[in-house]
């Protein structure tokens, strides 16, 4: 079947990973939305199957022009509360007004449906948008993937130091991280987008490994030793996050990374039963394959090479 897929935030890495997958299917056309099309790679600008609409995240009329005639809209925004809450509400309102059947929310994280409503969670937008969609006619889709593998090795989580080859961790070292690569998450998202019957919550995963297991794989693949460093107990991490979130709830620079880490490893927001089997044609890249396709000296910059 032919389909027109809307990608909001087309200049972002994740949107471009999805676009790469969608363009492999000649039946699919893409409508992209971004503030400045000049920031897009030529491969996207020159594609006859991509139309780009420029507009601000809070511009309802531009958003309506973007979503008009699409079969599904995917939000690939990554940013602060204004973008993730206000920006998404504008997209959802536009979808509602233009009778777009489905909206894939900008979730792509741990299972926020299992996190208590009064607990500090850095991506509060996921819970707000889930409730907002319930008041609209457009059907909501939520894709949960754990932590993105490239981000895990980047400076964001403040866990991996490339210079000393040290992985810091909270807990005993036996707490599992649920990890999915950007491209695997994008491939599953594209598969969901192209199935008009797919609505609700979907859970996909590439791999599930503890720091101790990660060290074993790292040492084996790279032939170089990964050092492990304990930062404290899960209880200490929990106290740090709750204290920082209470004193500065809107300042994620103070507790955002630790907040994500907490819900990634405390066992309360694991994905549970997965939906990978629904789309067996999607190749899920595990940690070993990820290591083998990323040179050691570039591991911490893996997120910088995504997209086109």
GROMACS .gro file of C-alpha atoms in nm:
model
  308
    1UNK     CA    1   0.000   0.000   0.000
    2UNK     CA    2   0.108   0.358  -0.059
    3UNK     CA    3   0.147   0.584   0.242
    4UNK     CA    4   0.243   0.938   0.331
    5UNK     CA    5   0.429   0.957   0.662
    6UNK     CA    6   0.478   1.284   0.846
    7UNK     CA    7   0.810   1.326   1.030
    8UNK     CA    8   0.816   1.617   1.275
    9UNK     CA    9   1.167   1.731   1.364
   10UNK     CA   10   1.322   1.616   1.036
   11UNK     CA   11   1.658   1.778   1.108
   12UNK     CA   12   1.704   1.547   1.408
   13UNK     CA   13   1.907   1.226   1.412
   14UNK     CA   14   1.619   0.994   1.495
   15UNK     CA   15   1.390   1.138   1.228
   16UNK     CA   16   1.661   1.087   0.967
   17UNK     CA   17   1.711   0.726   1.077
   18UNK     CA   18   1.338   0.670   1.022
   19UNK     CA   19   1.350   0.852   0.690
   20UNK     CA   20   1.634   0.626   0.575
   21UNK     CA   21   1.419   0.320   0.645
   22UNK     CA   22   1.103   0.463   0.489
   23UNK     CA   23   1.282   0.567   0.169
   24UNK     CA   24   1.383   0.203   0.115
   25UNK     CA   25   1.015   0.136   0.041
   26UNK     CA   26   0.919   0.294  -0.296
   27UNK     CA   27   0.553   0.303  -0.193
   28UNK     CA   28   0.621   0.556   0.084
   29UNK     CA   29   0.631   0.935   0.062
   30UNK     CA   30   0.756   1.154   0.346
   31UNK     CA   31   0.633   1.493   0.460
   32UNK     CA   32   0.894   1.652   0.686
   33UNK     CA   33   0.852   1.937   0.934
   34UNK     CA   34   1.135   2.155   1.064
   35UNK     CA   35   1.224   2.516   1.134
   36UNK     CA   36   1.502   2.547   0.877
   37UNK     CA   37   1.516   2.317   0.574
   38UNK     CA   38   1.864   2.444   0.489
   39UNK     CA   39   1.997   2.234   0.777
   40UNK     CA   40   1.885   1.914   0.605
   41UNK     CA   41   2.133   1.693   0.417
   42UNK     CA   42   2.116   1.704   0.038
   43UNK     CA   43   2.008   1.339   0.026
   44UNK     CA   44   1.678   1.444   0.185
   45UNK     CA   45   1.636   1.776   0.005
   46UNK     CA   46   1.693   1.616  -0.334
   47UNK     CA   47   1.462   1.318  -0.286
   48UNK     CA   48   1.151   1.338  -0.505
   49UNK     CA   49   0.959   1.151  -0.236
   50UNK     CA   50   1.019   1.405   0.041
   51UNK     CA   51   0.829   1.729   0.084
   52UNK     CA   52   0.952   1.966   0.355
   53UNK     CA   53   0.729   2.211   0.538
   54UNK     CA   54   0.898   2.481   0.746
   55UNK     CA   55   0.743   2.609   1.067
   56UNK     CA   56   0.786   2.667   1.438
   57UNK     CA   57   0.682   2.400   1.686
   58UNK     CA   58   0.409   2.629   1.823
   59UNK     CA   59   0.265   2.731   1.483
   60UNK     CA   60  -0.070   2.555   1.448
   61UNK     CA   61  -0.136   2.672   1.092
   62UNK     CA   62   0.204   2.552   0.970
   63UNK     CA   63   0.150   2.226   1.158
   64UNK     CA   64  -0.188   2.179   0.987
   65UNK     CA   65  -0.024   2.229   0.648
   66UNK     CA   66   0.238   1.972   0.747
   67UNK     CA   67  -0.002   1.698   0.863
   68UNK     CA   68  -0.270   1.752   0.596
   69UNK     CA   69  -0.315   1.438   0.389
   70UNK     CA   70  -0.073   1.222   0.590
   71UNK     CA   71  -0.162   0.869   0.699
   72UNK     CA   72   0.039   0.892   1.021
   73UNK     CA   73   0.253   1.153   1.195
   74UNK     CA   74   0.566   1.063   1.392
   75UNK     CA   75   0.701   1.309   1.648
   76UNK     CA   76   1.081   1.300   1.654
   77UNK     CA   77   1.127   1.605   1.873
   78UNK     CA   78   1.401   1.593   2.137
   79UNK     CA   79   1.420   1.889   2.372
   80UNK     CA   80   1.281   2.068   2.674
   81UNK     CA   81   0.928   2.081   2.811
   82UNK     CA   82   0.814   2.360   2.577
   83UNK     CA   83   0.898   2.150   2.274
   84UNK     CA   84   0.798   1.810   2.409
   85UNK     CA   85   0.469   1.922   2.565
   86UNK     CA   86   0.354   2.238   2.386
   87UNK     CA   87   0.507   2.136   2.054
   88UNK     CA   88   0.346   1.792   2.065
   89UNK     CA   89   0.008   1.932   2.165
   90UNK     CA   90   0.020   2.157   1.857
   91UNK     CA   91   0.096   1.856   1.637
   92UNK     CA   92  -0.184   1.654   1.796
   93UNK     CA   93  -0.431   1.941   1.758
   94UNK     CA   94  -0.331   1.972   1.393
   95UNK     CA   95  -0.379   1.598   1.341
   96UNK     CA   96  -0.721   1.619   1.501
   97UNK     CA   97  -0.827   1.911   1.284
   98UNK     CA   98  -0.696   1.747   0.966
   99UNK     CA   99  -0.839   1.402   1.047
  100UNK     CA  100  -0.503   1.225   1.056
  101UNK     CA  101  -0.573   0.867   1.177
  102UNK     CA  102  -0.267   0.808   1.398
  103UNK     CA  103  -0.002   1.001   1.591
  104UNK     CA  104   0.320   0.835   1.712
  105UNK     CA  105   0.428   1.025   2.022
  106UNK     CA  106   0.783   1.130   2.103
  107UNK     CA  107   0.839   0.864   2.368
  108UNK     CA  108   1.122   0.624   2.275
  109UNK     CA  109   1.241   0.553   2.628
  110UNK     CA  110   1.174   0.337   2.933
  111UNK     CA  111   0.823   0.221   3.018
  112UNK     CA  112   0.683   0.544   3.161
  113UNK     CA  113   0.344   0.376   3.209
  114UNK     CA  114   0.493   0.194   3.510
  115UNK     CA  115   0.643   0.500   3.682
  116UNK     CA  116   0.436   0.643   3.971
  117UNK     CA  117   0.278   0.978   3.885
  118UNK     CA  118   0.438   1.148   4.185
  119UNK     CA  119   0.790   1.021   4.109
  120UNK     CA  120   1.049   1.248   3.944
  121UNK     CA  121   1.090   1.147   3.580
  122UNK     CA  122   1.293   1.362   3.337
  123UNK     CA  123   1.060   1.299   3.043
  124UNK     CA  124   0.735   1.398   3.210
  125UNK     CA  125   0.609   1.494   2.863
  126UNK     CA  126   0.547   1.127   2.785
  127UNK     CA  127   0.284   1.099   3.056
  128UNK     CA  128   0.128   1.437   2.974
  129UNK     CA  129   0.097   1.355   2.604
  130UNK     CA  130  -0.044   1.009   2.675
  131UNK     CA  131  -0.330   1.171   2.867
  132UNK     CA  132  -0.374   1.450   2.610
  133UNK     CA  133  -0.418   1.201   2.328
  134UNK     CA  134  -0.704   1.036   2.515
  135UNK     CA  135  -0.909   1.355   2.468
  136UNK     CA  136  -0.862   1.358   2.088
  137UNK     CA  137  -0.994   1.165   1.792
  138UNK     CA  138  -0.650   1.090   1.650
  139UNK     CA  139  -0.533   0.750   1.777
  140UNK     CA  140  -0.217   0.751   1.986
  141UNK     CA  141   0.081   0.523   1.937
  142UNK     CA  142   0.360   0.494   2.195
  143UNK     CA  143   0.690   0.321   2.118
  144UNK     CA  144   0.913   0.227   2.411
  145UNK     CA  145   1.272   0.113   2.355
  146UNK     CA  146   1.460   0.147   2.685
  147UNK     CA  147   1.779   0.355   2.660
  148UNK     CA  148   1.921   0.439   2.319
  149UNK     CA  149   2.250   0.254   2.282
  150UNK     CA  150   2.443   0.538   2.120
  151UNK     CA  151   2.332   0.776   2.395
  152UNK     CA  152   2.442   0.530   2.663
  153UNK     CA  153   2.804   0.560   2.543
  154UNK     CA  154   2.785   0.937   2.486
  155UNK     CA  155   2.863   1.215   2.731
  156UNK     CA  156   2.493   1.255   2.817
  157UNK     CA  157   2.471   0.979   3.077
  158UNK     CA  158   2.815   1.070   3.217
  159UNK     CA  159   2.892   0.700   3.263
  160UNK     CA  160   3.154   0.618   2.998
  161UNK     CA  161   3.493   0.788   2.994
  162UNK     CA  162   3.661   0.710   2.663
  163UNK     CA  163   4.004   0.835   2.768
  164UNK     CA  164   4.036   0.598   3.065
  165UNK     CA  165   3.804   0.333   2.917
  166UNK     CA  166   3.598   0.338   3.235
  167UNK     CA  167   3.229   0.260   3.269
  168UNK     CA  168   3.076   0.398   3.587
  169UNK     CA  169   2.764   0.240   3.730
  170UNK     CA  170   2.520   0.263   4.018
  171UNK     CA  171   2.429  -0.042   4.223
  172UNK     CA  172   2.612  -0.373   4.226
  173UNK     CA  173   2.701  -0.391   3.859
  174UNK     CA  174   2.439  -0.660   3.805
  175UNK     CA  175   2.149  -0.426   3.729
  176UNK     CA  176   2.044  -0.464   3.366
  177UNK     CA  177   2.028  -0.183   3.113
  178UNK     CA  178   1.769  -0.227   2.838
  179UNK     CA  179   1.929  -0.090   2.522
  180UNK     CA  180   1.818  -0.029   2.163
  181UNK     CA  181   2.015   0.135   1.884
  182UNK     CA  182   1.877   0.443   1.712
  183UNK     CA  183   1.845   0.258   1.381
  184UNK     CA  184   1.675  -0.046   1.532
  185UNK     CA  185   1.428   0.183   1.710
  186UNK     CA  186   1.377   0.369   1.382
  187UNK     CA  187   1.319   0.046   1.188
  188UNK     CA  188   1.053  -0.068   1.433
  189UNK     CA  189   0.894   0.277   1.432
  190UNK     CA  190   0.876   0.270   1.051
  191UNK     CA  191   0.718  -0.076   1.064
  192UNK     CA  192   0.454   0.044   1.311
  193UNK     CA  193   0.391   0.357   1.103
  194UNK     CA  194   0.321   0.153   0.790
  195UNK     CA  195   0.071  -0.075   0.965
  196UNK     CA  196  -0.254   0.125   0.985
  197UNK     CA  197  -0.395  -0.113   1.247
  198UNK     CA  198  -0.110  -0.055   1.493
  199UNK     CA  199  -0.227   0.165   1.781
  200UNK     CA  200  -0.150   0.173   2.153
  201UNK     CA  201   0.179   0.087   2.325
  202UNK     CA  202   0.462  -0.112   2.165
  203UNK     CA  203   0.779  -0.228   2.335
  204UNK     CA  204   1.096  -0.309   2.138
  205UNK     CA  205   1.445  -0.397   2.255
  206UNK     CA  206   1.786  -0.468   2.102
  207UNK     CA  207   1.966  -0.604   2.408
  208UNK     CA  208   1.961  -0.630   2.785
  209UNK     CA  209   2.295  -0.631   2.965
  210UNK     CA  210   2.442  -0.549   3.306
  211UNK     CA  211   2.766  -0.350   3.346
  212UNK     CA  212   2.944  -0.675   3.434
  213UNK     CA  213   2.817  -0.836   3.113
  214UNK     CA  214   2.898  -0.523   2.912
  215UNK     CA  215   3.257  -0.536   3.035
  216UNK     CA  216   3.292  -0.899   2.925
  217UNK     CA  217   3.163  -0.823   2.573
  218UNK     CA  218   3.368  -0.503   2.544
  219UNK     CA  219   3.689  -0.681   2.647
  220UNK     CA  220   3.618  -0.967   2.407
  221UNK     CA  221   3.530  -0.761   2.099
  222UNK     CA  222   3.784  -0.482   2.139
  223UNK     CA  223   4.066  -0.684   2.296
  224UNK     CA  224   4.099  -0.401   2.545
  225UNK     CA  225   3.996  -0.384   2.909
  226UNK     CA  226   3.693  -0.188   3.019
  227UNK     CA  227   3.733  -0.064   3.375
  228UNK     CA  228   3.430  -0.058   3.603
  229UNK     CA  229   3.373   0.207   3.870
  230UNK     CA  230   3.092   0.203   4.125
  231UNK     CA  231   2.931   0.541   4.194
  232UNK     CA  232   2.716   0.423   4.483
  233UNK     CA  233   2.410   0.216   4.563
  234UNK     CA  234   2.069   0.233   4.396
  235UNK     CA  235   1.941   0.382   4.720
  236UNK     CA  236   2.198   0.661   4.699
  237UNK     CA  237   2.109   0.729   4.336
  238UNK     CA  238   1.741   0.741   4.429
  239UNK     CA  239   1.808   0.990   4.709
  240UNK     CA  240   2.024   1.206   4.479
  241UNK     CA  241   1.754   1.219   4.211
  242UNK     CA  242   1.464   1.289   4.448
  243UNK     CA  243   1.659   1.559   4.634
  244UNK     CA  244   1.773   1.735   4.315
  245UNK     CA  245   1.430   1.709   4.154
  246UNK     CA  246   1.263   1.853   4.463
  247UNK     CA  247   1.498   2.151   4.485
  248UNK     CA  248   1.508   2.224   4.110
  249UNK     CA  249   1.230   2.034   3.933
  250UNK     CA  250   1.267   2.224   3.604
  251UNK     CA  251   1.646   2.218   3.588
  252UNK     CA  252   1.722   1.885   3.421
  253UNK     CA  253   2.089   1.976   3.398
  254UNK     CA  254   2.101   1.898   3.770
  255UNK     CA  255   1.920   1.564   3.773
  256UNK     CA  256   1.807   1.463   3.423
  257UNK     CA  257   2.087   1.218   3.340
  258UNK     CA  258   2.074   1.054   3.683
  259UNK     CA  259   1.695   1.051   3.664
  260UNK     CA  260   1.700   0.856   3.340
  261UNK     CA  261   1.964   0.622   3.481
  262UNK     CA  262   1.748   0.554   3.787
  263UNK     CA  263   1.446   0.445   3.586
  264UNK     CA  264   1.665   0.248   3.345
  265UNK     CA  265   1.812   0.027   3.617
  266UNK     CA  266   1.591   0.024   3.927
  267UNK     CA  267   1.372  -0.250   3.778
  268UNK     CA  268   1.048  -0.053   3.798
  269UNK     CA  269   1.028   0.068   3.437
  270UNK     CA  270   1.160  -0.231   3.243
  271UNK     CA  271   0.974  -0.301   2.920
  272UNK     CA  272   0.849  -0.648   3.009
  273UNK     CA  273   0.693  -0.851   2.726
  274UNK     CA  274   0.831  -0.734   2.391
  275UNK     CA  275   0.668  -0.682   2.052
  276UNK     CA  276   0.977  -0.756   1.840
  277UNK     CA  277   0.819  -1.077   1.713
  278UNK     CA  278   0.534  -0.891   1.544
  279UNK     CA  279   0.779  -0.758   1.283
  280UNK     CA  280   1.035  -1.039   1.235
  281UNK     CA  281   1.172  -0.866   0.923
  282UNK     CA  282   1.330  -0.597   1.143
  283UNK     CA  283   1.691  -0.673   1.228
  284UNK     CA  284   1.763  -0.592   1.590
  285UNK     CA  285   2.126  -0.492   1.652
  286UNK     CA  286   2.256  -0.631   1.981
  287UNK     CA  287   2.552  -0.498   2.180
  288UNK     CA  288   2.809  -0.729   2.022
  289UNK     CA  289   2.710  -0.623   1.670
  290UNK     CA  290   2.708  -0.262   1.784
  291UNK     CA  291   3.064  -0.295   1.915
  292UNK     CA  292   3.179  -0.466   1.595
  293UNK     CA  293   3.046  -0.182   1.380
  294UNK     CA  294   3.192   0.099   1.594
  295UNK     CA  295   3.570   0.144   1.636
  296UNK     CA  296   3.678   0.173   1.997
  297UNK     CA  297   3.811   0.527   1.956
  298UNK     CA  298   3.476   0.638   1.813
  299UNK     CA  299   3.244   0.456   2.053
  300UNK     CA  300   3.173   0.764   2.263
  301UNK     CA  301   3.082   0.957   1.946
  302UNK     CA  302   2.851   0.696   1.794
  303UNK     CA  303   2.553   0.929   1.825
  304UNK     CA  304   2.729   1.187   1.607
  305UNK     CA  305   2.729   0.969   1.295
  306UNK     CA  306   2.357   0.895   1.278
  307UNK     CA  307   2.127   0.994   0.993
  308UNK     CA  308   2.244   1.079   0.642
   0.00000   0.00000   0.00000
